[in-house]
XYZ file of C-alpha atoms in Angstrom:
231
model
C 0.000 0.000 0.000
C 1.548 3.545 -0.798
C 2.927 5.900 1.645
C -0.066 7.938 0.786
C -2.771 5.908 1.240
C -2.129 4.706 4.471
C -1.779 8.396 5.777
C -5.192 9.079 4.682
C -6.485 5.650 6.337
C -4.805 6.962 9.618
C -5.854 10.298 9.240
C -9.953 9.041 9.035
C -9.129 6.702 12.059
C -7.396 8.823 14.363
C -9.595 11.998 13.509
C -12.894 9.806 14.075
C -11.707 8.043 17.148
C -9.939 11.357 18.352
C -13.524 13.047 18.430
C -15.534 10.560 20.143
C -12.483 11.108 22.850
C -13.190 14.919 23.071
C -17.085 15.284 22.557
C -17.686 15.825 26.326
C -15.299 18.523 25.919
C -17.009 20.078 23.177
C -20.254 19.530 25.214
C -19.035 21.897 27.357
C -16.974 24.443 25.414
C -19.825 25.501 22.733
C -22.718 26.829 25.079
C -19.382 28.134 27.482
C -18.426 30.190 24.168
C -21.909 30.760 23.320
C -22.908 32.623 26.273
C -19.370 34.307 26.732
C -17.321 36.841 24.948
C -18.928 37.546 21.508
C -21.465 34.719 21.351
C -19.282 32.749 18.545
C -18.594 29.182 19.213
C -16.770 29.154 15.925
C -13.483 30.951 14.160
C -13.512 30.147 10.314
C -11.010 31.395 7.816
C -9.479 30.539 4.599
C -6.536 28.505 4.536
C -3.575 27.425 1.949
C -4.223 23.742 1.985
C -2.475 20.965 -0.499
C -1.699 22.113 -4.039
C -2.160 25.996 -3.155
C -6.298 24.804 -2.342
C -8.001 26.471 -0.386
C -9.933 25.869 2.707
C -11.881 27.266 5.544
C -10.140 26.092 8.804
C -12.622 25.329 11.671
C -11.301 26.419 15.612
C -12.808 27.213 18.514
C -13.404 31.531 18.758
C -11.127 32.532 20.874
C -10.557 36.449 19.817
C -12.398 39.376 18.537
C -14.491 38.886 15.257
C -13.066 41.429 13.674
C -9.048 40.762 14.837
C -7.634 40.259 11.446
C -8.968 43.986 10.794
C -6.845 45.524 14.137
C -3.428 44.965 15.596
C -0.805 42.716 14.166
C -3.700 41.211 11.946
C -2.973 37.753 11.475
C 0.063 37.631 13.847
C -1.136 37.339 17.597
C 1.458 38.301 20.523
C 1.637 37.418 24.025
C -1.456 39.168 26.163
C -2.866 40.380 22.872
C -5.682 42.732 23.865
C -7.713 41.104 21.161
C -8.202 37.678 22.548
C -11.251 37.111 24.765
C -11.380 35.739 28.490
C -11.676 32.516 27.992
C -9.615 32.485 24.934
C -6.599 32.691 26.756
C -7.056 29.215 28.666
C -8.310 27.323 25.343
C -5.307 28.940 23.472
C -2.614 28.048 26.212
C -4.321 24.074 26.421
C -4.830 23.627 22.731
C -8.667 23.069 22.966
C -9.009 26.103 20.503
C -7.732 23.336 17.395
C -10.246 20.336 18.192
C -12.198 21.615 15.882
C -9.665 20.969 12.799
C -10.308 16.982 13.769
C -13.576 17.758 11.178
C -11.386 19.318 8.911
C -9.228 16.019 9.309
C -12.102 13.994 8.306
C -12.862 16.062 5.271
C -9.540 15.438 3.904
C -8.318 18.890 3.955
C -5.884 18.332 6.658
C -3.575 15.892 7.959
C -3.123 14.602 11.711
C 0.826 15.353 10.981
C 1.889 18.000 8.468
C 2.673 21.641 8.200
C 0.371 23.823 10.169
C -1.769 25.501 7.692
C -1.580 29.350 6.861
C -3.691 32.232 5.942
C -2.768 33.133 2.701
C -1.071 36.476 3.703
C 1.527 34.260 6.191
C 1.355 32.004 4.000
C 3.302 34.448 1.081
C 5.954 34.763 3.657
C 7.603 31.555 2.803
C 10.531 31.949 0.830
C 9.122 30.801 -2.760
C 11.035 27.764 -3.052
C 9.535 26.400 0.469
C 6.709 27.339 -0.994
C 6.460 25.178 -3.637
C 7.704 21.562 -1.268
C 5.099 22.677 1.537
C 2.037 22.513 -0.933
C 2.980 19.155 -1.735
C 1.747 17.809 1.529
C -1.648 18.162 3.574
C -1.527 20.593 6.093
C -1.781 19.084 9.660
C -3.092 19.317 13.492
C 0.002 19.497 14.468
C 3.812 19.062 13.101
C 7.072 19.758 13.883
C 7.060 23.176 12.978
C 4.313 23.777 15.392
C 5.752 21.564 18.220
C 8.458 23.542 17.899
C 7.038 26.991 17.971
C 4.755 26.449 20.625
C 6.330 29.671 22.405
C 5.857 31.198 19.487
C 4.048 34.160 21.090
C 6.467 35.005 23.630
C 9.226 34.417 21.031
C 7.533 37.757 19.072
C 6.313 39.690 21.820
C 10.101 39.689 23.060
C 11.261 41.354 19.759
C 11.722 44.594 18.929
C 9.328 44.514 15.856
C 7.496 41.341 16.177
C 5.808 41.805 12.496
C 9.616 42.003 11.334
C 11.479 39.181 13.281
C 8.461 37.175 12.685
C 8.706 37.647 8.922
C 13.001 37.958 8.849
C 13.538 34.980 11.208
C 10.711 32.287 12.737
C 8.584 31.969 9.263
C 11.975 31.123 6.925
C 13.174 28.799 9.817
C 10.156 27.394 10.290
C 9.486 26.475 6.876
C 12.804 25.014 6.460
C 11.721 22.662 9.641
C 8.474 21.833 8.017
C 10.633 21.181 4.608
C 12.791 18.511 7.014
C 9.301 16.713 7.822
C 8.814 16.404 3.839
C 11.825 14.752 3.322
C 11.643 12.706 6.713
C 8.230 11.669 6.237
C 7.350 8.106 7.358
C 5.340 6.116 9.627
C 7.303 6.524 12.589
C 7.499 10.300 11.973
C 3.756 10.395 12.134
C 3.161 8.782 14.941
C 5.675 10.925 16.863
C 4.328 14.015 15.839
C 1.077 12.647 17.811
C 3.375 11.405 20.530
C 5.254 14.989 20.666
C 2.678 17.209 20.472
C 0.593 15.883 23.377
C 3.714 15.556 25.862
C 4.884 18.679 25.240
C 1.382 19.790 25.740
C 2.105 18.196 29.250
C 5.661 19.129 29.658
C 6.078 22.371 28.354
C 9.909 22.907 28.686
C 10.716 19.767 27.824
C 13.481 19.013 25.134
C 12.046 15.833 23.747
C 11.131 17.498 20.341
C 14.850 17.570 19.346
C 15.314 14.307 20.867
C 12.475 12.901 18.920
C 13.406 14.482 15.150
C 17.053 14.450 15.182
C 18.574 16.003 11.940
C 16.696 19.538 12.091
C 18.089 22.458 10.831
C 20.240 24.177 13.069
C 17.989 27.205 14.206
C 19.150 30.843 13.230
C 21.100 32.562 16.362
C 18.264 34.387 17.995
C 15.619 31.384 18.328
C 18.671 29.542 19.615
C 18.972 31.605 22.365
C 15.595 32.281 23.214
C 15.214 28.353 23.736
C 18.296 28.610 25.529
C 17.020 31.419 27.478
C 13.217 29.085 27.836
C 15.277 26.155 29.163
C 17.158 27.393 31.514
């Protein structure tokens, strides 16, 4: 059976049973969100999927309806002013992306793969990552988002957040989520679902570079703001 094939299989097994696992969840975050904040139980927006496709990405709301219109747009910082009350705690635990398990089951995502982007984040690829990301689903979760789980703090530290976010994270990061491309297997797979929830557990741990040896060696300043996060 091809590579592909099975990821798909895997994909509609671990998305279906992965819901049935977090409906009493759900059962308690929709009316929570419904009579809270804004009223919206749900954030959709456009999304580059495989092949430059598009798709509407399902989470949780956990900001302002109108946030891409005010502030950093797109990019959200540490104690952005835009994110609601409860948004904060569904944010920091992940509960915002349960959602994405439908968009799993539709086939426009991936369990493991390159976090999907808006199309305007998306353009900030260097072209030639560009063209290798596309070639895969986008996923729940990957390496690229395991390891830029920080990622707020790592912009809000900057001097110009929109700049270093542009300059230095998005062409390391897409270089990371190039390494998953070229590294993809079954094992991989499986320890992006392995990584993801035990660092979801153990924040600071270093298991991620444990886990995917053989990633590009990060740029100087994410180096030492791990450095800084570990110590």
């Amino acid at each position: 059976m091809r590579k592909l094939d099975f990821t798909r299989m895997a994909d509609i097994f671990f998305s279906a049973t992965f819901i049935l696992i977090v409906l009493p969840v759900w059962l308690i975050v929709i009316p929570l969100l419904r009579f809270t904040g804004e009223g919206e139980v749900f954030y959709r927006q456009p999304r580059v999927g495989r092949d430059r496709h598009h798709f509407v990405l399902l989470k949780f709301a956990t900001m302002l309806k109108d946030s891409p219109n005010m502030g950093t747009g797109d990019l959200t910082l540490q104690n952005d002013p835009r994110v609601l009350p409860m948004g904060w705690f569904l944010r920091k635990t992940k509960i915002n992306e349960l959602p994405q398990l439908i968009n799993v089951l539709k086939g426009d995502m991936s369990i493991a793969g390159p976090r999907p982007q808006t199309p305007r984040i998306f353009a900030l690829y260097p072209e030639d990552i560009q063209k290798d990301i596309v070639r895969l689903r986008p996923g729940l979760s990957g390496v690229g988002a395991i390891l830029f789980r920080g990622e707020e703090h790592m912009t809000n530290a900057a001097e110009d957040p929109a700049k270093f976010y542009a300059e230095v994270i998005k062409p390391y990061k897409g270089r990371v989520e190039l390494w998953y491309l070229h590294n993809q297997s079954l094992l991989s797979y499986l320890l992006v679902i392995f990584v993801t929830v035990w660092v979801i557990i153990f924040s600071k741990s270093r298991l991620p570079w444990r886990a995917f040896p053989g990633l590009p060696t990060p740029p100087p300043d994410l180096a030492r703001f791990w450095a800084r996060a570990d110590a």
